[in-house]
mmCIF file of C-alpha atoms and ligand atoms in Angstrom:
data_model
loop_
_atom_site.group_PDB
_atom_site.id
_atom_site.type_symbol
_atom_site.label_atom_id
_atom_site.label_comp_id
_atom_site.label_asym_id
_atom_site.label_seq_id
_atom_site.Cartn_x
_atom_site.Cartn_y
_atom_site.Cartn_z
ATOM 1 C CA MET R 148 0.000 0.000 0.000
ATOM 2 C CA THR R 149 1.330 3.452 -0.808
ATOM 3 C CA LEU R 150 1.853 5.895 2.031
ATOM 4 C CA LEU R 151 -0.922 8.128 0.690
ATOM 5 C CA LYS R 152 -3.345 5.247 0.547
ATOM 6 C CA SER R 153 -2.319 4.225 4.069
ATOM 7 C CA ILE R 154 -3.060 7.701 5.352
ATOM 8 C CA ARG R 155 -6.377 7.823 3.505
ATOM 9 C CA THR R 156 -7.435 4.469 4.968
ATOM 10 C CA ALA R 157 -6.392 5.557 8.450
ATOM 11 C CA ILE R 158 -8.467 8.728 8.115
ATOM 12 C CA LEU R 159 -11.459 6.769 6.837
ATOM 13 C CA ALA R 160 -11.127 4.287 9.679
ATOM 14 C CA SER R 161 -10.829 7.052 12.284
ATOM 15 C CA ALA R 162 -13.865 8.871 10.865
ATOM 16 C CA ALA R 163 -15.994 5.726 10.938
ATOM 17 C CA ILE R 164 -14.805 4.983 14.455
ATOM 18 C CA ALA R 165 -15.566 8.524 15.624
ATOM 19 C CA ALA R 166 -19.071 8.270 14.164
ATOM 20 C CA GLY R 167 -19.543 4.916 15.885
ATOM 21 C CA ALA R 168 -18.101 6.141 19.163
ATOM 22 C CA LEU R 169 -21.160 8.323 19.697
ATOM 23 C CA SER R 170 -23.350 5.250 19.862
ATOM 24 C CA ALA R 171 -20.804 3.191 21.776
ATOM 25 C CA HIS R 172 -21.428 1.261 24.935
ATOM 26 C CA ALA R 173 -21.065 2.709 28.409
ATOM 27 C CA ALA R 174 -18.142 0.355 29.043
ATOM 28 C CA GLU R 175 -14.773 1.611 30.243
ATOM 29 C CA ILE R 176 -13.118 0.014 27.194
ATOM 30 C CA THR R 177 -14.864 -0.408 23.839
ATOM 31 C CA LEU R 178 -12.964 -2.532 21.342
ATOM 32 C CA ARG R 179 -13.536 -1.614 17.700
ATOM 33 C CA SER R 180 -13.888 -4.653 15.506
ATOM 34 C CA SER R 181 -13.793 -4.745 11.708
ATOM 35 C CA ASP R 182 -15.457 -7.099 9.245
ATOM 36 C CA THR R 183 -15.924 -6.899 5.498
ATOM 37 C CA HIS R 184 -19.294 -8.675 5.677
ATOM 38 C CA PRO R 185 -22.720 -7.086 6.142
ATOM 39 C CA ASP R 186 -24.684 -7.001 9.366
ATOM 40 C CA GLY R 187 -26.291 -10.368 10.059
ATOM 41 C CA TYR R 188 -23.509 -12.385 8.386
ATOM 42 C CA PRO R 189 -22.305 -15.257 10.631
ATOM 43 C CA THR R 190 -18.870 -13.726 11.297
ATOM 44 C CA VAL R 191 -20.410 -10.366 12.272
ATOM 45 C CA GLU R 192 -22.955 -12.005 14.567
ATOM 46 C CA ALA R 193 -20.290 -14.225 16.147
ATOM 47 C CA VAL R 194 -18.156 -11.218 17.125
ATOM 48 C CA LYS R 195 -21.281 -9.512 18.534
ATOM 49 C CA HIS R 196 -21.829 -12.660 20.597
ATOM 50 C CA MET R 197 -18.216 -12.460 21.776
ATOM 51 C CA GLY R 198 -18.968 -8.873 22.861
ATOM 52 C CA LYS R 199 -21.920 -10.008 24.964
ATOM 53 C CA VAL R 200 -19.870 -12.725 26.639
ATOM 54 C CA LEU R 201 -17.086 -10.230 27.314
ATOM 55 C CA GLU R 202 -19.413 -7.610 28.789
ATOM 56 C CA GLU R 203 -20.798 -10.237 31.120
ATOM 57 C CA SER R 204 -17.475 -11.710 32.185
ATOM 58 C CA THR R 205 -15.912 -8.281 32.805
ATOM 59 C CA LYS R 206 -19.082 -6.947 34.483
ATOM 60 C CA GLY R 207 -19.551 -4.301 31.838
ATOM 61 C CA LYS R 208 -15.951 -3.103 31.757
ATOM 62 C CA ILE R 209 -15.161 -4.208 28.173
ATOM 63 C CA ALA R 210 -17.514 -4.072 25.196
ATOM 64 C CA ILE R 211 -17.126 -4.596 21.449
ATOM 65 C CA ASP R 212 -18.463 -2.437 18.635
ATOM 66 C CA VAL R 213 -18.577 -4.301 15.333
ATOM 67 C CA PHE R 214 -18.011 -2.177 12.223
ATOM 68 C CA HIS R 215 -19.414 -4.384 9.475
ATOM 69 C CA SER R 216 -19.642 -3.954 5.677
ATOM 70 C CA ALA R 217 -15.998 -2.886 5.295
ATOM 71 C CA GLN R 218 -16.764 0.468 6.990
ATOM 72 C CA LEU R 219 -13.185 0.537 8.237
ATOM 73 C CA GLY R 220 -11.684 -0.578 4.920
ATOM 74 C CA GLU R 221 -10.902 -3.626 2.816
ATOM 75 C CA GLU R 222 -9.190 -6.622 4.421
ATOM 76 C CA LYS R 223 -5.572 -5.956 3.407
ATOM 77 C CA ASP R 224 -5.797 -2.356 4.662
ATOM 78 C CA THR R 225 -7.556 -3.295 7.884
ATOM 79 C CA ILE R 226 -4.745 -5.734 8.688
ATOM 80 C CA GLU R 227 -2.338 -2.774 8.656
ATOM 81 C CA GLN R 228 -4.713 -0.630 10.696
ATOM 82 C CA THR R 229 -4.952 -3.416 13.278
ATOM 83 C CA GLN R 230 -1.171 -3.687 13.432
ATOM 84 C CA PHE R 231 -1.044 0.107 14.012
ATOM 85 C CA GLY R 232 -3.682 -0.151 16.751
ATOM 86 C CA VAL R 233 -6.279 2.010 14.953
ATOM 87 C CA ILE R 234 -8.537 -1.067 14.863
ATOM 88 C CA ASP R 235 -8.622 -3.318 17.944
ATOM 89 C CA LEU R 236 -10.175 -6.508 16.592
ATOM 90 C CA LEU R 237 -10.292 -7.915 13.079
ATOM 91 C CA ARG R 238 -12.186 -10.822 11.588
ATOM 92 C CA VAL R 239 -10.582 -11.691 8.310
ATOM 93 C CA SER R 240 -9.854 -14.579 5.973
ATOM 94 C CA MET R 241 -6.480 -16.286 6.270
ATOM 95 C CA GLY R 242 -5.838 -15.425 2.595
ATOM 96 C CA PRO R 243 -4.758 -11.776 2.963
ATOM 97 C CA PHE R 244 -2.280 -12.894 5.660
ATOM 98 C CA ASN R 245 -0.494 -15.308 3.311
ATOM 99 C CA ASN R 246 2.054 -12.781 2.061
ATOM 100 C CA ILE R 247 2.817 -11.604 5.610
ATOM 101 C CA ILE R 248 2.784 -14.707 7.858
ATOM 102 C CA GLU R 249 4.054 -17.900 6.226
ATOM 103 C CA GLU R 250 2.262 -20.238 8.647
ATOM 104 C CA THR R 251 -1.080 -18.960 7.332
ATOM 105 C CA GLN R 252 -0.205 -20.345 3.896
ATOM 106 C CA VAL R 253 -0.536 -23.904 5.120
ATOM 107 C CA PRO R 254 -4.301 -23.976 5.862
ATOM 108 C CA SER R 255 -4.754 -21.849 2.714
ATOM 109 C CA LEU R 256 -3.205 -24.511 0.461
ATOM 110 C CA PRO R 257 -5.640 -25.814 -2.161
ATOM 111 C CA TYR R 258 -7.169 -29.183 -1.246
ATOM 112 C CA ILE R 259 -5.140 -29.419 2.002
ATOM 113 C CA PHE R 260 -8.268 -30.378 3.961
ATOM 114 C CA ARG R 261 -10.328 -33.440 3.067
ATOM 115 C CA SER R 262 -13.479 -31.914 4.538
ATOM 116 C CA VAL R 263 -14.703 -29.163 6.839
ATOM 117 C CA ASP R 264 -14.562 -31.699 9.701
ATOM 118 C CA HIS R 265 -10.903 -32.344 8.946
ATOM 119 C CA MET R 266 -10.282 -28.570 8.957
ATOM 120 C CA HIS R 267 -11.994 -28.239 12.370
ATOM 121 C CA LYS R 268 -9.887 -31.065 13.846
ATOM 122 C CA VAL R 269 -6.676 -29.472 12.613
ATOM 123 C CA MET R 270 -7.495 -25.887 13.569
ATOM 124 C CA ASP R 271 -8.786 -26.949 17.018
ATOM 125 C CA GLY R 272 -5.510 -28.835 17.666
ATOM 126 C CA PRO R 273 -1.766 -28.122 17.917
ATOM 127 C CA VAL R 274 -1.370 -26.967 14.290
ATOM 128 C CA GLY R 275 -4.082 -24.367 14.911
ATOM 129 C CA ASP R 276 -2.300 -23.233 18.092
ATOM 130 C CA GLN R 277 0.971 -22.919 16.179
ATOM 131 C CA ILE R 278 -0.713 -20.699 13.577
ATOM 132 C CA LEU R 279 -2.374 -18.506 16.223
ATOM 133 C CA ALA R 280 1.002 -18.091 17.955
ATOM 134 C CA ALA R 281 2.620 -16.978 14.667
ATOM 135 C CA PHE R 282 0.601 -13.727 14.696
ATOM 136 C CA SER R 283 2.540 -12.476 17.730
ATOM 137 C CA ASP R 284 5.620 -11.691 15.606
ATOM 138 C CA HIS R 285 3.471 -9.317 13.555
ATOM 139 C CA ASP R 286 2.012 -6.946 16.172
ATOM 140 C CA LEU R 287 -1.117 -9.100 16.438
ATOM 141 C CA VAL R 288 -2.629 -11.606 18.850
ATOM 142 C CA GLY R 289 -4.382 -14.603 17.281
ATOM 143 C CA LEU R 290 -7.606 -15.312 19.165
ATOM 144 C CA ALA R 291 -9.736 -17.870 17.330
ATOM 145 C CA PHE R 292 -10.608 -19.465 13.993
ATOM 146 C CA TYR R 293 -13.941 -19.164 12.252
ATOM 147 C CA ASP R 294 -15.392 -21.078 9.309
ATOM 148 C CA GLY R 295 -15.257 -20.038 5.688
ATOM 149 C CA GLY R 296 -16.825 -23.128 4.117
ATOM 150 C CA SER R 297 -15.313 -24.267 0.846
ATOM 151 C CA ARG R 298 -14.599 -21.935 -2.061
ATOM 152 C CA SER R 299 -15.432 -22.688 -5.698
ATOM 153 C CA PHE R 300 -15.282 -20.823 -9.004
ATOM 154 C CA TYR R 301 -18.149 -18.806 -10.455
ATOM 155 C CA ASN R 302 -18.224 -16.806 -13.663
ATOM 156 C CA SER R 303 -20.402 -14.837 -16.036
ATOM 157 C CA GLU R 304 -19.385 -16.629 -19.241
ATOM 158 C CA LYS R 305 -20.045 -20.363 -19.288
ATOM 159 C CA PRO R 306 -20.449 -23.522 -17.230
ATOM 160 C CA ILE R 307 -17.039 -24.880 -16.143
ATOM 161 C CA LYS R 308 -17.264 -28.670 -16.272
ATOM 162 C CA SER R 309 -13.587 -29.587 -16.309
ATOM 163 C CA MET R 310 -10.194 -27.965 -15.842
ATOM 164 C CA ASP R 311 -9.960 -27.440 -19.599
ATOM 165 C CA ASP R 312 -12.890 -25.035 -19.483
ATOM 166 C CA LEU R 313 -10.875 -22.716 -17.217
ATOM 167 C CA LYS R 314 -8.195 -22.105 -19.868
ATOM 168 C CA GLY R 315 -7.576 -18.422 -20.512
ATOM 169 C CA MET R 316 -10.345 -17.209 -18.212
ATOM 170 C CA LYS R 317 -9.772 -14.363 -15.771
ATOM 171 C CA PHE R 318 -10.665 -14.726 -12.081
ATOM 172 C CA ARG R 319 -10.367 -12.433 -9.119
ATOM 173 C CA VAL R 320 -8.544 -13.913 -6.119
ATOM 174 C CA MET R 321 -7.865 -12.599 -2.628
ATOM 175 C CA GLN R 322 -4.658 -10.598 -2.255
ATOM 176 C CA SER R 323 -2.354 -13.603 -1.830
ATOM 177 C CA ASP R 324 0.430 -14.625 -4.232
ATOM 178 C CA MET R 325 -0.338 -18.260 -3.548
ATOM 179 C CA PHE R 326 -3.856 -17.886 -4.940
ATOM 180 C CA VAL R 327 -2.481 -16.224 -8.079
ATOM 181 C CA ASP R 328 -0.250 -19.272 -8.571
ATOM 182 C CA MET R 329 -3.142 -21.621 -7.808
ATOM 183 C CA VAL R 330 -5.257 -20.142 -10.598
ATOM 184 C CA ALA R 331 -2.288 -20.103 -13.003
ATOM 185 C CA ALA R 332 -1.666 -23.805 -12.272
ATOM 186 C CA LEU R 333 -5.253 -24.453 -13.363
ATOM 187 C CA GLY R 334 -4.601 -22.746 -16.702
ATOM 188 C CA ALA R 335 -6.493 -19.523 -15.964
ATOM 189 C CA ASN R 336 -5.398 -15.964 -15.084
ATOM 190 C CA ALA R 337 -5.780 -14.411 -11.673
ATOM 191 C CA THR R 338 -6.237 -10.803 -10.677
ATOM 192 C CA PRO R 339 -5.859 -10.092 -6.967
ATOM 193 C CA MET R 340 -8.242 -7.342 -5.873
ATOM 194 C CA PRO R 341 -10.192 -6.194 -2.813
ATOM 195 C CA TYR R 342 -13.521 -7.946 -2.250
ATOM 196 C CA GLY R 343 -15.515 -4.727 -2.626
ATOM 197 C CA GLU R 344 -14.376 -4.257 -6.233
ATOM 198 C CA VAL R 345 -15.388 -7.689 -7.491
ATOM 199 C CA TYR R 346 -19.066 -7.063 -8.306
ATOM 200 C CA SER R 347 -18.442 -4.158 -10.663
ATOM 201 C CA SER R 348 -15.368 -5.838 -12.156
ATOM 202 C CA ILE R 349 -17.490 -8.829 -13.181
ATOM 203 C CA GLN R 350 -20.280 -6.569 -14.376
ATOM 204 C CA THR R 351 -17.974 -4.536 -16.604
ATOM 205 C CA GLY R 352 -16.096 -7.612 -17.852
ATOM 206 C CA VAL R 353 -12.736 -6.678 -16.304
ATOM 207 C CA ILE R 354 -12.782 -10.238 -14.933
ATOM 208 C CA ASP R 355 -14.885 -13.272 -15.895
ATOM 209 C CA GLY R 356 -15.543 -14.315 -12.330
ATOM 210 C CA ALA R 357 -14.203 -15.058 -8.890
ATOM 211 C CA GLU R 358 -14.341 -17.818 -6.299
ATOM 212 C CA ASN R 359 -16.019 -18.016 -2.934
ATOM 213 C CA ASN R 360 -18.318 -19.951 -0.589
ATOM 214 C CA TRP R 361 -22.138 -19.988 -0.689
ATOM 215 C CA PRO R 362 -22.749 -17.242 1.918
ATOM 216 C CA SER R 363 -20.316 -14.771 0.334
ATOM 217 C CA TYR R 364 -21.466 -15.568 -3.219
ATOM 218 C CA ASP R 365 -24.931 -14.717 -1.904
ATOM 219 C CA SER R 366 -24.344 -11.666 0.319
ATOM 220 C CA SER R 367 -21.965 -9.968 -2.125
ATOM 221 C CA GLY R 368 -24.595 -10.311 -4.870
ATOM 222 C CA HIS R 369 -21.947 -11.858 -7.165
ATOM 223 C CA PHE R 370 -24.462 -14.557 -8.156
ATOM 224 C CA GLU R 371 -26.489 -11.841 -9.905
ATOM 225 C CA VAL R 372 -23.656 -11.102 -12.350
ATOM 226 C CA ALA R 373 -21.845 -14.483 -12.457
ATOM 227 C CA LYS R 374 -24.473 -17.166 -12.936
ATOM 228 C CA HIS R 375 -22.364 -20.317 -13.379
ATOM 229 C CA TYR R 376 -21.059 -21.882 -10.145
ATOM 230 C CA THR R 377 -18.826 -24.966 -10.298
ATOM 231 C CA LEU R 378 -18.392 -26.840 -7.020
ATOM 232 C CA ASP R 379 -14.725 -27.763 -7.428
ATOM 233 C CA GLN R 380 -14.125 -26.765 -3.764
ATOM 234 C CA HIS R 381 -10.458 -25.932 -4.256
ATOM 235 C CA LEU R 382 -10.077 -24.130 -0.934
ATOM 236 C CA ILE R 383 -11.312 -24.626 2.604
ATOM 237 C CA VAL R 384 -9.670 -21.554 4.098
ATOM 238 C CA PRO R 385 -10.356 -20.956 7.773
ATOM 239 C CA GLU R 386 -10.954 -17.398 8.887
ATOM 240 C CA VAL R 387 -9.305 -15.800 11.867
ATOM 241 C CA LEU R 388 -10.069 -13.331 14.606
ATOM 242 C CA VAL R 389 -7.042 -11.295 15.648
ATOM 243 C CA MET R 390 -6.442 -8.456 18.070
ATOM 244 C CA SER R 391 -4.027 -5.573 17.788
ATOM 245 C CA LYS R 392 -0.993 -6.179 20.029
ATOM 246 C CA LYS R 393 -1.112 -2.468 20.903
ATOM 247 C CA SER R 394 -4.690 -2.780 22.200
ATOM 248 C CA TRP R 395 -3.898 -6.094 23.890
ATOM 249 C CA ASP R 396 -0.982 -4.616 25.822
ATOM 250 C CA LYS R 397 -3.274 -1.971 27.321
ATOM 251 C CA LEU R 398 -5.366 -4.680 29.046
ATOM 252 C CA THR R 399 -4.691 -6.273 32.419
ATOM 253 C CA PRO R 400 -3.781 -9.998 32.343
ATOM 254 C CA GLU R 401 -7.249 -10.715 33.742
ATOM 255 C CA ASP R 402 -8.936 -8.787 30.954
ATOM 256 C CA GLN R 403 -6.711 -10.447 28.365
ATOM 257 C CA ALA R 404 -7.858 -13.836 29.629
ATOM 258 C CA ALA R 405 -11.479 -12.672 29.424
ATOM 259 C CA VAL R 406 -10.980 -11.559 25.786
ATOM 260 C CA LYS R 407 -9.429 -14.915 24.870
ATOM 261 C CA ALA R 408 -12.204 -16.849 26.585
ATOM 262 C CA ALA R 409 -14.934 -14.765 24.952
ATOM 263 C CA ALA R 410 -13.339 -15.293 21.516
ATOM 264 C CA LYS R 411 -13.237 -19.053 22.079
ATOM 265 C CA ALA R 412 -16.847 -18.985 23.296
ATOM 266 C CA SER R 413 -17.921 -17.405 20.008
ATOM 267 C CA VAL R 414 -16.558 -20.303 17.912
ATOM 268 C CA PRO R 415 -19.353 -22.871 18.446
ATOM 269 C CA VAL R 416 -21.917 -20.089 17.935
ATOM 270 C CA MET R 417 -20.194 -19.139 14.688
ATOM 271 C CA ARG R 418 -20.183 -22.745 13.476
ATOM 272 C CA GLU R 419 -23.896 -23.084 14.083
ATOM 273 C CA LEU R 420 -24.712 -19.790 12.376
ATOM 274 C CA TRP R 421 -22.433 -20.738 9.507
ATOM 275 C CA ALA R 422 -24.102 -24.097 8.854
ATOM 276 C CA ALA R 423 -27.530 -22.440 8.813
ATOM 277 C CA GLN R 424 -26.370 -19.610 6.536
ATOM 278 C CA GLU R 425 -24.709 -21.996 4.062
ATOM 279 C CA LYS R 426 -27.986 -23.797 3.592
ATOM 280 C CA LYS R 427 -30.012 -20.587 3.367
ATOM 281 C CA SER R 428 -27.660 -19.065 0.789
ATOM 282 C CA GLU R 429 -27.537 -22.240 -1.285
ATOM 283 C CA ASP R 430 -31.349 -22.405 -1.380
ATOM 284 C CA LYS R 431 -31.585 -18.738 -2.368
ATOM 285 C CA ILE R 432 -28.982 -19.065 -5.124
ATOM 286 C CA ARG R 433 -30.566 -22.215 -6.550
ATOM 287 C CA ALA R 434 -33.980 -20.527 -6.503
ATOM 288 C CA ALA R 435 -32.474 -17.550 -8.374
ATOM 289 C CA GLY R 436 -31.773 -19.857 -11.317
ATOM 290 C CA VAL R 437 -27.977 -19.955 -11.072
ATOM 291 C CA GLU R 438 -26.460 -22.872 -12.974
ATOM 292 C CA ILE R 439 -24.757 -25.119 -10.411
ATOM 293 C CA ILE R 440 -22.243 -27.676 -11.670
ATOM 294 C CA SER R 441 -21.715 -30.202 -8.905
ATOM 295 C CA GLU R 442 -20.679 -33.240 -10.955
ATOM 296 C CA ILE R 443 -17.034 -32.447 -11.402
ATOM 297 C CA ASP R 444 -13.956 -34.650 -11.282
ATOM 298 C CA LYS R 445 -11.709 -32.941 -8.740
ATOM 299 C CA GLN R 446 -8.702 -35.213 -9.276
ATOM 300 C CA PRO R 447 -7.193 -33.197 -12.177
ATOM 301 C CA PHE R 448 -7.559 -30.037 -10.048
ATOM 302 C CA ILE R 449 -5.800 -31.747 -7.136
ATOM 303 C CA ASP R 450 -3.025 -33.068 -9.412
ATOM 304 C CA ALA R 451 -2.482 -29.596 -10.881
ATOM 305 C CA MET R 452 -1.591 -28.257 -7.428
ATOM 306 C CA VAL R 453 1.752 -30.107 -7.209
ATOM 307 C CA PRO R 454 3.813 -27.067 -8.370
ATOM 308 C CA VAL R 455 1.938 -24.791 -5.939
ATOM 309 C CA TYR R 456 2.882 -27.066 -3.028
ATOM 310 C CA ALA R 457 6.463 -27.279 -4.337
ATOM 311 C CA LYS R 458 6.734 -23.476 -4.451
ATOM 312 C CA TYR R 459 5.154 -22.664 -1.078
ATOM 313 C CA VAL R 460 5.904 -25.663 1.141
ATOM 314 C CA LYS R 461 9.687 -25.344 1.197
ATOM 315 C CA SER R 462 10.899 -24.881 4.765
ATOM 316 C CA ASP R 463 11.066 -27.816 7.197
ATOM 317 C CA LYS R 464 8.599 -25.962 9.404
ATOM 318 C CA LEU R 465 5.891 -25.798 6.718
ATOM 319 C CA LYS R 466 6.631 -29.322 5.472
ATOM 320 C CA ASP R 467 6.146 -30.601 9.002
ATOM 321 C CA MET R 468 2.839 -28.721 9.320
ATOM 322 C CA VAL R 469 1.557 -30.227 6.056
ATOM 323 C CA THR R 470 2.554 -33.735 7.195
ATOM 324 C CA ARG R 471 0.782 -33.258 10.525
ATOM 325 C CA ILE R 472 -2.359 -31.983 8.785
ATOM 326 C CA GLN R 473 -2.386 -34.917 6.385
ATOM 327 C CA ALA R 474 -1.957 -37.335 9.315
ATOM 328 C CA THR R 475 -4.858 -35.814 11.268
ATOM 329 C CA GLN R 476 -7.842 -38.160 11.157
HETATM 330 C C1 GTR G 41 -15.103 -14.325 2.170
HETATM 331 C C2 GTR G 41 -14.367 -14.139 3.464
HETATM 332 C C3 GTR G 41 -13.901 -12.722 3.589
HETATM 333 C C4 GTR G 41 -13.129 -12.292 2.353
HETATM 334 C C5 GTR G 41 -13.840 -12.640 1.077
HETATM 335 C C6 GTR G 41 -12.969 -12.402 -0.151
HETATM 336 O O1 GTR G 41 -15.504 -15.659 2.050
HETATM 337 O O2 GTR G 41 -15.219 -14.410 4.550
HETATM 338 O O3 GTR G 41 -13.144 -12.594 4.763
HETATM 339 O O4 GTR G 41 -11.882 -12.895 2.366
HETATM 340 O O5 GTR G 41 -14.275 -13.986 1.082
HETATM 341 O O6 GTR G 41 -13.021 -13.204 -1.069
HETATM 342 O O7 GTR G 41 -12.258 -11.392 -0.164
#
């Protein structure tokens, strides 16, 4: 990000926070939390739940204000703002962390998880703890993982029924080099861009499509402009809730423990909301007449990922993480 853009984002974030501060809670400390998703989305509601738990456990001392709908900026920018301490809490996909924290690349690898259950087992265990701990070298505190379902390609042009159909097409990916390489390995072209720019970029033909899970494909409205959805499920990327180290250091050890506990308490709530939303969004999208291609041979997609693994899983540390994930039953 250029310095000018950094300053602009900081000003935007401060203005939104100031506006929100007027309606803030009567708590002694109000943590400002950012999310790209709209009000009512599972991640937004889960952080609100965390806020309720925290208010209770700290007897009203600490509250959370959730700024949804990217009011504080797009994900890559809000990561910086959280590192600076302008934003206290951030719910974000693991993807935009890939270029910053190498451990986050591992659960972002295409087809690394066999299922959402497998992902839960891994992220709830020692590999998950190792990834959370990795945030501390980057002015952040990793608090908890949320669900992001599985991501598949959608586009405005044609039904994708095999890898061959992807040839030469242009897809938006999250701002992660690994996802650019993933799409290239499938024979297509990738354009990294902020989430908020995807709708108009599909509409104007700058890109042919993007990739995401059911709830985001729904809430972003992308299904209105990209009506072919192929369930190749190339990614099951967990999402993460992090806190600014600057904000964290201002809390007493007791309050820090309360924040951690409240974040953990929001995880089962998130999972329940997520499962319900996935179903609701799928029903809505099917009813809207989107063409869904679910009969797809994933093996060629999986095989095509060998060079992506070779490029990103190089160090012994990451190799060991991949082995442990694969061995998790
Ligand atoms: C969503 C995810 C967001 C954001 C978005 C994107 O599924 O929940 O955090 O990463 O995808 O594609 O940018």
